[in-house]
Amino acid sequence: GLQFPERLNCATELLDQAVARGWGDRPCLHAPGLTWTYAELLAQANRIARVLVHDMGLVPGNRVLLRAPNNPMLVACWFAVVKAGGIAVATMPLLRAKELVAILDIAQISHVLCDAALAEELDLARAQSPWLRAVRTWGSAPGAAEALEPAMQAHPSHFDNVDTAATDTCLLGFTSGTTGVPKATMHFHRDVMAICRCWPEHVLRPQAGDVFIGSPPIGFTFGLGGLVLFPMHVGASSVLLEKASPPLLLDAVQSFGATVMFTAPTTYRALAPQGALLRGTRLRKCVSAGEALPAATRALWKDATGIEIIDGIGATELLHIFISHDEASVRAGATGRAVPGYRAKVVDAEGRDLPPGQVGRLAVQGPTGCRYLADPRQTQYVQNGWNLTGDAYVMDADGYFFYQARTDDMIVSAGYNIAAPEVENALLAHPAVAECAVIGVPDEERGQIVKAFVVLKPGESGDEAMVLTLQTFVKQTVAPYKYPRAVSFIAQLPRTATGKLQRFRLHALHEGNMAAKPG
Ligand code: 3UK
């Protein structure tokens, strides 16, 4: 089992100890035109920690909002906060003032460290916060008020980390908002070390020479783990990209010689046509999380690059991945098995265990788990000591878990249970389809019907003939009653900043269209 001492600061373990172990001269973080060694990152983090404590009045337990695209300074700020015993609240770069106001309020943020490139929305938000005491910005014009760098230069580059308890909170993760209302999850120093030990040691098995890369923001715990914590835990390095659209990511994998990539299924689909360019590069491991990985996407990527994707389901509430598989134990259509350290099962509506083969709610238990910050939804997520992730899964006799849908995305049509992703996967296999999303919409006769929103590949036309083609195609690959009775073509799907489909927006779109129709 995982044992941690009573006093533990995860910044000490991951950063100070890395240098103490003799990794100081190893590369730690890369960005275009820049590499920081472990020793350089430590020195930067120490100076920032001194600014936080001596200039900004931070005391242990204060919450510090971090706002930046993925870059080395963001990582230095994250460690500075944790070193000083504060609570890091890394946020999604795309958030606007309105969303920032909600976070400043929910998390009772007292301090902010912000990249000047993203200061505008913060300036709109900060006036509305009663808790905020001090802000520093980096990368601003020389002489700017609240500039971080001159303050850093006024301090020495050593700092004695605050002696925190293993069960002190060190970070707040905000959930990605597929349903709109954000929740903050609390995680301890111990939890950070636990996720470094579980999935990476048993599934990813990275080495010191690995170069990590990927698209998820550090404000999303998928990115924090994959691009910061996991590489540093083994003395490897990580490439941080401020913009990581599929073509930029592809270029960066090539130019930085990346070996381990983290991204979401949509990116693998978008990159697959150029995937052959990755043959002969150093890339050897590709991780997918955030959304279910369709079997067709796995096959597409394998054909293009020769690489078997490592799928894994994680959640902000559990901090990182808890069901996954390595390249050698892929089972078609399955997310994988419980990561060593975690237990997973499928339960019915009353929380009773279901046998293999039956669809139910996924329940997970392990070294990390959900602690919402002052939110009544805590008792929905954690019941009888098990975390209910809101996903419908089925387990086979060997303990492999097969994703069905979000519990809310099970469609009941004329008495049939239909999982939206199953229809989506069937549609995705058609060569004209680039992306698609399926919802259940109200229907007088059948209760609900399956409606598909389809993004076509360039050059395809969304006419009546295409609707028929797609409907016929689905009927040929899955049970005919699952075919989409309504098909609507759209230019792009609504997604969260983490790349997750927002089905609630499609429901709103459908209702809007219905209301607009005369009669
Ligand atoms: C869904 C998946 C099927 C699932 C996350 C890795 O996604 C992360 O956290 P979020 O809080 O969302 C959690 C929900 O997303 N999901 C994620 N991965 C998969 N569904 N297959 C997958 N591989 O509905 C889950 O409940 O945004 C992912 C690491 C850290 C994370 N926070």
Coordinates of C-alpha atoms and ligand atoms in Angstrom, one line a residue:
G1 CA 0.0 0.0 0.0
L2 CA 0.9 3.7 -0.2
Q3 CA 2.3 5.0 3.1
F4 CA 3.2 8.7 3.5
P5 CA 4.7 10.4 6.5
E6 CA 2.5 12.6 8.6
R7 CA 4.4 15.8 7.6
L8 CA 4.7 16.0 3.8
N9 CA 5.0 18.9 1.3
C10 CA 4.7 17.6 -2.3
A11 CA 6.7 20.5 -3.6
T12 CA 9.7 19.4 -1.4
E13 CA 9.3 15.8 -2.8
L14 CA 9.0 16.7 -6.4
L15 CA 11.3 19.7 -6.7
D16 CA 13.7 20.3 -3.8
Q17 CA 14.3 16.6 -3.5
A18 CA 14.9 16.3 -7.3
V19 CA 17.8 18.7 -7.0
A20 CA 19.0 17.1 -3.7
R21 CA 19.1 13.8 -5.6
G22 CA 21.5 15.3 -8.1
W23 CA 19.1 16.0 -10.9
G24 CA 19.8 19.8 -10.8
D25 CA 21.5 20.0 -14.2
R26 CA 18.9 17.8 -16.0
P27 CA 16.4 19.6 -18.3
C28 CA 13.0 19.9 -16.6
L29 CA 10.8 22.2 -18.6
H30 CA 11.1 23.2 -22.3
A31 CA 9.3 25.9 -24.1
P32 CA 10.0 27.3 -27.6
G33 CA 13.5 28.8 -27.4
L34 CA 14.0 28.0 -23.7
T35 CA 14.9 25.1 -21.3
W36 CA 15.0 25.3 -17.5
T37 CA 16.9 22.7 -15.5
Y38 CA 15.5 21.4 -12.3
A39 CA 17.9 23.7 -10.4
E40 CA 16.7 26.7 -12.4
L41 CA 13.0 25.8 -11.8
L42 CA 13.8 25.5 -8.0
A43 CA 15.5 28.9 -7.9
Q44 CA 12.6 30.6 -9.7
A45 CA 10.0 28.9 -7.5
N46 CA 12.0 29.9 -4.4
R47 CA 12.1 33.6 -5.4
I48 CA 8.4 33.6 -6.1
A49 CA 7.7 31.9 -2.8
R50 CA 9.6 34.8 -1.1
V51 CA 7.5 37.4 -3.0
L52 CA 4.3 35.6 -1.9
V53 CA 5.3 35.5 1.7
H54 CA 7.3 38.7 2.2
D55 CA 5.8 41.1 -0.3
M56 CA 2.2 39.8 -0.7
G57 CA 1.5 38.6 2.8
L58 CA 0.6 35.0 2.0
V59 CA 0.1 32.7 5.0
P60 CA -0.4 29.0 4.9
G61 CA -3.8 28.0 3.7
N62 CA -4.4 31.0 1.5
R63 CA -5.7 30.3 -1.9
V64 CA -3.7 31.6 -4.9
L65 CA -5.2 31.8 -8.3
L66 CA -2.8 31.1 -11.1
R67 CA -3.7 32.3 -14.6
A68 CA -1.5 31.6 -17.6
P69 CA -1.2 29.4 -20.7
N70 CA 1.0 26.4 -20.2
N71 CA 4.5 27.8 -19.7
P72 CA 7.5 27.4 -17.3
M73 CA 6.6 30.5 -15.2
L74 CA 3.2 29.0 -14.5
V75 CA 4.9 25.8 -13.1
A76 CA 7.3 27.9 -11.0
C77 CA 4.3 29.8 -9.6
W78 CA 2.5 26.5 -8.8
F79 CA 5.5 25.2 -6.9
A80 CA 6.0 28.6 -5.1
V81 CA 2.5 28.5 -3.8
V82 CA 2.8 24.9 -2.6
K83 CA 6.2 25.5 -1.0
A84 CA 4.7 28.4 1.0
G85 CA 1.9 26.2 2.3
G86 CA -0.6 28.0 0.1
I87 CA -3.3 26.3 -2.1
A88 CA -2.7 26.5 -5.8
V89 CA -5.8 27.2 -8.0
A90 CA -4.6 26.9 -11.5
T91 CA -7.2 27.9 -14.0
M92 CA -8.1 27.5 -17.6
P93 CA -6.6 30.2 -19.8
L94 CA -9.8 30.7 -21.8
L95 CA -11.9 31.7 -18.8
R96 CA -13.6 35.1 -19.1
A97 CA -14.2 37.6 -16.4
K98 CA -17.6 36.2 -15.4
E99 CA -16.1 32.8 -14.8
L100 CA -13.1 34.2 -13.0
V101 CA -15.5 36.1 -10.6
A102 CA -17.2 32.8 -9.8
I103 CA -13.9 31.1 -9.0
L104 CA -12.5 34.1 -7.0
D105 CA -15.7 33.8 -4.9
I106 CA -16.1 30.0 -4.5
A107 CA -12.4 29.5 -3.7
Q108 CA -12.1 32.8 -1.6
I109 CA -9.0 33.7 -3.5
S110 CA -6.7 36.1 -1.6
H111 CA -3.7 36.2 -4.0
V112 CA -3.3 36.0 -7.8
L113 CA -0.2 35.4 -10.0
C114 CA -1.1 36.1 -13.6
D115 CA 0.6 36.1 -17.0
A116 CA 0.4 39.6 -18.4
A117 CA -0.9 38.1 -21.7
L118 CA -4.1 37.1 -19.8
A119 CA -4.4 40.1 -17.4
E120 CA -7.3 41.8 -19.2
E121 CA -10.1 39.5 -18.1
L122 CA -8.6 39.3 -14.6
D123 CA -8.7 43.1 -14.3
L124 CA -12.4 43.0 -15.1
A125 CA -13.0 40.4 -12.5
R126 CA -10.8 41.5 -9.6
A127 CA -12.8 44.6 -8.7
Q128 CA -15.7 42.4 -7.8
S129 CA -13.9 40.2 -5.3
P130 CA -14.1 41.0 -1.6
W131 CA -11.3 38.5 -0.7
L132 CA -8.5 39.5 -3.0
R133 CA -5.5 41.1 -1.3
A134 CA -2.6 41.1 -3.7
V135 CA -1.9 40.5 -7.4
R136 CA 1.4 40.1 -9.3
T137 CA 1.8 39.8 -13.1
W138 CA 4.8 38.5 -15.0
G139 CA 5.8 39.3 -18.6
S140 CA 4.4 42.9 -18.4
A141 CA 6.1 46.0 -19.7
P142 CA 9.2 47.2 -17.7
G143 CA 8.1 49.5 -14.8
A144 CA 4.5 48.1 -14.8
A145 CA 2.8 48.2 -11.4
E146 CA 2.5 44.8 -9.7
A147 CA 5.3 43.3 -11.9
L148 CA 6.5 40.0 -10.5
E149 CA 10.1 39.9 -11.9
P150 CA 11.6 42.9 -10.2
A151 CA 10.2 41.7 -6.9
M152 CA 11.8 38.2 -7.6
Q153 CA 15.2 39.8 -8.3
A154 CA 15.1 41.5 -4.9
H155 CA 15.0 38.2 -3.1
P156 CA 17.6 35.4 -2.7
S157 CA 16.9 32.0 -4.5
H158 CA 16.6 29.8 -1.4
F159 CA 13.4 29.2 0.6
D160 CA 12.5 26.9 3.5
N161 CA 9.4 25.1 2.5
V162 CA 6.5 25.3 4.9
D163 CA 6.3 22.1 7.0
T164 CA 2.8 21.0 5.9
A165 CA 0.7 18.0 7.0
A166 CA 0.3 15.3 4.4
T167 CA -3.5 16.0 4.8
D168 CA -3.3 19.8 4.2
T169 CA -4.9 20.9 1.0
C170 CA -2.4 22.0 -1.6
L171 CA -4.6 22.4 -4.7
L172 CA -8.1 23.1 -5.7
G173 CA -9.3 21.7 -9.0
F174 CA -12.3 23.1 -10.7
T175 CA -14.5 20.7 -12.6
S176 CA -14.8 21.2 -16.3
G177 CA -18.4 22.1 -16.3
T178 CA -20.1 19.8 -18.8
T179 CA -23.3 20.8 -17.1
G180 CA -22.4 24.5 -16.5
V181 CA -22.0 25.0 -12.7
P182 CA -18.4 24.8 -11.5
K183 CA -17.4 22.9 -8.3
A184 CA -14.0 23.1 -6.5
T185 CA -12.4 19.9 -5.4
M186 CA -9.8 19.8 -2.6
H187 CA -6.7 17.7 -2.9
F188 CA -4.0 17.1 -0.3
H189 CA -0.2 17.0 -0.5
R190 CA -0.5 13.2 0.0
D191 CA -2.9 13.0 -3.0
V192 CA -0.4 14.6 -5.3
M193 CA 2.2 12.0 -4.3
A194 CA -0.3 9.2 -4.6
I195 CA -1.2 9.9 -8.2
C196 CA 2.5 10.0 -9.1
R197 CA 2.8 6.5 -7.7
C198 CA -0.3 4.8 -9.0
W199 CA -1.0 5.2 -12.7
P200 CA 2.5 6.3 -13.8
E201 CA 4.4 3.5 -12.0
H202 CA 2.0 0.7 -13.1
V203 CA 0.7 1.8 -16.5
L204 CA 2.8 4.6 -18.2
R205 CA 6.2 3.5 -16.7
P206 CA 8.1 6.6 -18.0
Q207 CA 11.9 6.9 -17.8
A208 CA 14.2 9.7 -17.0
G209 CA 15.0 10.3 -20.6
D210 CA 11.4 10.8 -21.6
V211 CA 10.2 14.1 -23.0
F212 CA 6.6 14.7 -22.2
I213 CA 4.3 16.8 -24.3
G214 CA 0.6 17.5 -24.7
S215 CA -2.4 19.8 -25.0
P216 CA -4.3 19.8 -21.7
P217 CA -3.9 23.0 -19.7
I218 CA -2.2 22.8 -16.3
G219 CA -5.4 24.2 -14.9
F220 CA -7.0 20.8 -15.8
T221 CA -5.6 18.1 -13.5
F222 CA -5.1 15.8 -16.5
G223 CA -2.5 18.4 -17.7
L224 CA -1.0 19.1 -14.2
G225 CA -0.3 15.4 -13.8
G226 CA 0.7 14.5 -17.3
L227 CA 2.8 17.6 -18.1
V228 CA 4.2 18.6 -14.7
L229 CA 4.0 16.0 -11.8
F230 CA 4.6 12.8 -13.6
P231 CA 7.7 13.8 -15.6
M232 CA 9.2 15.5 -12.5
H233 CA 8.6 12.4 -10.4
V234 CA 11.0 10.4 -12.5
G235 CA 13.4 13.2 -13.4
A236 CA 12.2 13.5 -17.0
S237 CA 11.4 16.7 -18.9
S238 CA 8.3 18.3 -20.3
V239 CA 7.5 20.5 -23.3
L240 CA 5.0 23.3 -22.4
L241 CA 3.1 24.8 -25.3
E242 CA 1.0 28.0 -24.9
K243 CA -1.0 27.0 -27.9
A244 CA -1.5 23.3 -28.7
S245 CA -3.9 23.0 -31.6
P246 CA -3.4 19.7 -33.4
P247 CA -1.0 21.1 -36.1
L248 CA 1.1 22.9 -33.5
L249 CA 1.2 19.9 -31.3
L250 CA 2.4 17.8 -34.3
D251 CA 5.2 20.2 -35.1
A252 CA 6.3 20.4 -31.5
V253 CA 6.4 16.6 -31.1
Q254 CA 8.8 16.5 -34.1
S255 CA 10.9 19.5 -33.2
F256 CA 11.3 18.7 -29.4
G257 CA 11.8 15.0 -29.9
A258 CA 8.9 14.3 -27.6
T259 CA 8.4 10.7 -26.5
V260 CA 5.2 10.7 -24.4
M261 CA 2.1 12.6 -25.5
F262 CA -1.1 13.5 -23.6
T263 CA -4.2 14.6 -25.4
A264 CA -7.9 13.9 -26.0
P265 CA -9.6 11.6 -28.5
T266 CA -10.6 14.6 -30.8
T267 CA -7.0 15.5 -31.2
Y268 CA -6.0 12.0 -32.2
R269 CA -8.8 12.0 -34.8
A270 CA -7.6 15.4 -36.1
L271 CA -4.0 14.4 -36.3
A272 CA -4.5 10.9 -37.8
P273 CA -4.4 12.1 -41.4
Q274 CA -0.8 13.4 -40.8
G275 CA 0.0 10.6 -38.4
A276 CA 2.6 9.1 -40.8
L277 CA 4.8 12.1 -40.1
L278 CA 5.3 10.7 -36.6
R279 CA 6.8 7.5 -37.8
G280 CA 10.5 7.7 -37.3
T281 CA 10.2 10.4 -34.6
R282 CA 11.0 9.6 -30.9
L283 CA 7.3 9.4 -30.0
R284 CA 6.6 6.1 -28.3
K285 CA 3.6 6.5 -25.9
C286 CA 0.3 8.3 -26.6
V287 CA -2.2 8.8 -23.8
S288 CA -5.9 9.6 -24.3
A289 CA -8.2 10.8 -21.5
G290 CA -11.0 13.3 -20.9
E291 CA -13.6 11.5 -23.1
A292 CA -14.2 8.0 -24.2
L293 CA -11.8 6.8 -26.9
P294 CA -13.9 5.2 -29.7
A295 CA -12.4 1.9 -31.0
A296 CA -12.4 3.5 -34.5
T297 CA -10.1 6.3 -33.2
R298 CA -7.7 3.8 -31.6
A299 CA -7.5 1.9 -34.9
L300 CA -7.1 5.0 -37.0
W301 CA -4.1 6.1 -34.8
K302 CA -2.5 2.7 -34.8
D303 CA -2.7 2.5 -38.6
A304 CA -1.3 5.9 -39.1
T305 CA 1.5 5.9 -36.5
G306 CA 2.0 2.3 -35.4
I307 CA 1.3 3.4 -31.8
E308 CA -1.3 1.8 -29.5
I309 CA -3.0 4.5 -27.5
I310 CA -3.1 4.2 -23.7
D311 CA -6.6 5.1 -22.7
G312 CA -7.5 6.1 -19.1
I313 CA -10.4 7.6 -17.3
G314 CA -9.7 10.2 -14.7
A315 CA -11.7 12.9 -13.0
T316 CA -11.0 16.2 -11.3
E317 CA -12.7 14.7 -8.2
L318 CA -10.2 11.8 -8.1
L319 CA -7.4 14.0 -9.3
H320 CA -6.1 11.7 -12.1
I321 CA -6.6 8.4 -13.9
F322 CA -8.1 5.4 -12.0
I323 CA -9.0 2.9 -14.8
S324 CA -6.6 2.3 -17.6
H325 CA -4.4 -0.3 -19.4
D326 CA -0.9 -0.4 -20.9
E327 CA -0.2 -1.0 -24.6
A328 CA 0.1 -4.7 -24.1
S329 CA -3.2 -5.3 -22.4
V330 CA -5.6 -3.5 -24.7
R331 CA -9.1 -5.0 -24.9
A332 CA -11.1 -3.6 -27.8
G333 CA -13.6 -1.0 -26.6
A334 CA -12.6 -1.1 -23.0
T335 CA -11.1 1.8 -20.9
G336 CA -9.0 -0.8 -19.0
R337 CA -8.9 -2.2 -15.5
A338 CA -8.7 -0.5 -12.1
V339 CA -5.3 1.1 -11.7
P340 CA -3.3 -0.7 -8.9
G341 CA -4.2 1.2 -5.7
Y342 CA -7.8 1.8 -6.8
R343 CA -10.9 -0.4 -6.7
A344 CA -13.7 -0.1 -9.2
K345 CA -17.1 -1.7 -9.5
V346 CA -20.5 -1.2 -11.2
V347 CA -23.5 -0.6 -9.0
D348 CA -27.3 -0.2 -9.5
A349 CA -29.4 2.9 -8.6
E350 CA -29.5 1.8 -4.9
G351 CA -25.7 1.3 -4.7
R352 CA -25.8 -2.5 -4.8
D353 CA -23.0 -4.3 -6.6
L354 CA -23.9 -5.5 -10.1
P355 CA -22.4 -8.7 -11.6
P356 CA -20.2 -8.6 -14.7
G357 CA -22.1 -7.9 -17.9
Q358 CA -24.7 -5.6 -16.5
V359 CA -24.7 -1.8 -17.1
G360 CA -24.8 0.4 -14.1
R361 CA -23.1 3.3 -12.4
L362 CA -19.3 3.3 -12.0
A363 CA -18.1 3.4 -8.3
V364 CA -14.4 4.0 -7.5
Q365 CA -12.4 3.9 -4.3
G366 CA -8.7 4.6 -3.8
P367 CA -6.0 6.8 -2.3
T368 CA -7.6 9.9 -3.8
G369 CA -11.3 10.9 -3.8
C370 CA -13.8 13.6 -4.0
R371 CA -13.9 16.4 -1.5
Y372 CA -15.9 19.3 -2.8
L373 CA -15.3 22.6 -1.2
A374 CA -18.5 23.6 0.6
D375 CA -20.8 22.0 -2.0
P376 CA -24.0 20.0 -1.2
R377 CA -23.3 17.8 -4.3
Q378 CA -20.6 16.0 -2.2
T379 CA -23.2 13.5 -1.0
Q380 CA -24.2 12.7 -4.6
Y381 CA -20.6 12.0 -5.7
V382 CA -19.5 10.0 -2.6
Q383 CA -21.9 7.4 -1.2
N384 CA -20.9 4.7 1.3
G385 CA -17.3 5.6 0.8
W386 CA -17.4 5.1 -3.0
N387 CA -17.0 7.8 -5.6
L388 CA -19.8 7.8 -8.2
T389 CA -18.3 9.5 -11.2
G390 CA -21.6 9.9 -13.1
D391 CA -20.6 7.4 -15.8
A392 CA -22.5 4.3 -16.9
Y393 CA -20.1 1.3 -17.3
V394 CA -20.2 -2.4 -17.7
M395 CA -17.5 -4.7 -16.4
D396 CA -16.5 -8.0 -17.9
A397 CA -15.5 -11.2 -16.0
D398 CA -11.8 -10.2 -16.2
G399 CA -12.4 -6.8 -14.6
Y400 CA -12.2 -4.7 -17.8
F401 CA -14.5 -1.7 -17.8
F402 CA -16.4 -0.7 -20.9
Y403 CA -17.7 2.8 -21.1
Q404 CA -21.4 3.3 -22.1
A405 CA -22.3 6.9 -21.5
R406 CA -22.5 9.6 -18.9
T407 CA -25.4 8.5 -16.7
D408 CA -27.4 11.5 -17.9
D409 CA -26.7 10.5 -21.6
M410 CA -28.5 7.2 -21.6
I411 CA -31.4 7.7 -24.0
V412 CA -34.7 5.8 -23.5
S413 CA -36.6 5.5 -26.7
A414 CA -39.7 3.5 -27.0
G415 CA -38.5 1.4 -24.0
Y416 CA -35.1 0.8 -25.4
N417 CA -32.0 1.9 -23.5
I418 CA -29.5 3.6 -25.9
A419 CA -26.1 4.9 -24.9
A420 CA -25.4 8.1 -26.9
P421 CA -21.7 7.3 -27.4
E422 CA -22.6 4.0 -29.1
V423 CA -24.5 5.8 -31.8
E424 CA -21.7 8.4 -32.0
N425 CA -19.1 5.6 -32.6
A426 CA -21.2 4.1 -35.3
L427 CA -21.5 7.5 -37.1
L428 CA -17.8 8.2 -36.6
A429 CA -16.9 5.1 -38.6
H430 CA -18.5 6.7 -41.7
P431 CA -15.9 8.4 -43.9
A432 CA -17.9 11.6 -44.4
V433 CA -18.1 12.2 -40.6
A434 CA -15.5 14.4 -38.9
E435 CA -17.1 14.7 -35.5
C436 CA -20.6 14.0 -34.1
A437 CA -22.7 14.1 -30.9
V438 CA -25.9 12.4 -30.1
I439 CA -28.6 13.4 -27.6
G440 CA -32.1 12.2 -26.7
V441 CA -34.8 14.7 -27.6
P442 CA -38.4 14.6 -26.4
D443 CA -40.8 12.8 -28.7
E444 CA -44.6 12.3 -28.1
E445 CA -44.7 8.8 -29.5
R446 CA -41.4 7.3 -28.3
G447 CA -40.7 9.4 -25.2
Q448 CA -37.3 10.3 -26.6
I449 CA -35.7 9.9 -30.0
V450 CA -32.1 9.8 -30.9
K451 CA -30.9 13.0 -32.5
A452 CA -27.4 13.3 -34.1
F453 CA -25.5 16.5 -34.6
V454 CA -22.9 15.9 -37.3
V455 CA -19.8 17.8 -38.4
L456 CA -19.0 16.7 -41.9
K457 CA -15.5 16.5 -43.4
P458 CA -14.6 19.3 -45.8
G459 CA -16.2 18.8 -49.2
E460 CA -19.2 16.8 -48.0
S461 CA -22.6 18.3 -48.2
G462 CA -25.3 18.0 -45.5
D463 CA -28.3 17.3 -47.6
E464 CA -31.3 14.9 -47.3
A465 CA -29.3 12.3 -49.2
M466 CA -26.6 12.5 -46.6
V467 CA -29.1 12.1 -43.8
L468 CA -30.4 8.9 -45.3
T469 CA -26.9 7.6 -46.0
L470 CA -25.9 8.1 -42.4
Q471 CA -29.1 6.6 -41.0
T472 CA -28.7 3.5 -43.2
F473 CA -25.1 3.2 -42.2
V474 CA -25.9 3.2 -38.5
K475 CA -28.6 0.6 -38.9
Q476 CA -26.0 -1.6 -40.6
T477 CA -23.5 -1.5 -37.7
V478 CA -25.6 -1.3 -34.5
A479 CA -29.2 -2.5 -33.6
P480 CA -31.5 -0.7 -36.0
Y481 CA -33.6 0.8 -33.3
K482 CA -30.6 2.9 -32.2
Y483 CA -30.4 4.9 -35.5
P484 CA -30.7 8.7 -35.3
R485 CA -34.2 9.6 -36.3
A486 CA -33.2 13.2 -36.5
V487 CA -29.9 14.4 -38.0
S488 CA -28.7 18.0 -38.0
F489 CA -25.5 19.2 -39.6
I490 CA -23.4 21.8 -37.7
A491 CA -20.1 23.5 -38.3
Q492 CA -18.5 22.6 -34.9
L493 CA -19.5 20.9 -31.6
P494 CA -19.8 22.9 -28.4
R495 CA -16.9 21.9 -26.1
T496 CA -15.5 22.9 -22.8
A497 CA -12.0 24.4 -22.6
T498 CA -10.8 20.9 -21.7
G499 CA -12.3 19.6 -25.0
K500 CA -15.3 17.9 -23.5
L501 CA -18.5 17.7 -25.4
Q502 CA -21.2 19.9 -23.8
R503 CA -24.4 17.9 -24.6
F504 CA -26.5 20.4 -22.6
R505 CA -25.7 23.0 -25.2
L506 CA -27.0 20.7 -27.9
H507 CA -30.2 20.2 -25.9
A508 CA -30.5 24.0 -25.8
L509 CA -29.8 24.2 -29.5
H510 CA -32.5 21.7 -30.2
E511 CA -35.0 23.4 -28.0
G512 CA -34.2 26.8 -29.6
N513 CA -34.8 25.3 -33.1
M514 CA -38.1 23.8 -32.0
A515 CA -39.2 27.1 -30.5
A516 CA -38.3 28.9 -33.7
K517 CA -40.5 26.7 -35.8
P518 CA -43.9 28.1 -36.6
G519 CA -46.8 26.1 -35.1
Ligands
3UK1 C1 -15.0 11.5 -18.6 C2 -13.8 9.6 -19.7 C3 -14.4 7.7 -20.9 C4 -15.9 10.7 -17.6 C5 -9.6 13.8 -16.3 C6 -7.7 12.3 -16.8 O1 -11.5 14.2 -17.7 C7 -10.9 14.3 -16.6 O2 -11.6 15.0 -15.6 P1 -13.0 15.8 -15.6 O3 -13.4 16.1 -14.2 O4 -14.0 14.8 -16.3 C8 -14.3 13.5 -15.7 C9 -15.2 12.7 -16.6 O5 -14.7 12.7 -17.9 N1 -13.8 10.8 -19.0 C10 -12.6 11.1 -18.7 N2 -11.7 10.3 -19.3 C11 -12.4 9.3 -19.9 N3 -14.8 8.8 -20.2 N4 -13.2 7.4 -21.1 C12 -12.1 8.1 -20.7 N5 -10.9 7.7 -20.9 O6 -17.2 11.0 -17.8 C13 -15.4 11.2 -16.3 O7 -16.3 11.0 -15.2 O8 -12.9 16.9 -16.6 C14 -9.0 12.8 -17.1 C15 -7.0 12.8 -15.8 C16 -7.5 13.8 -15.0 C17 -8.8 14.4 -15.2 N6 -9.3 15.4 -14.4

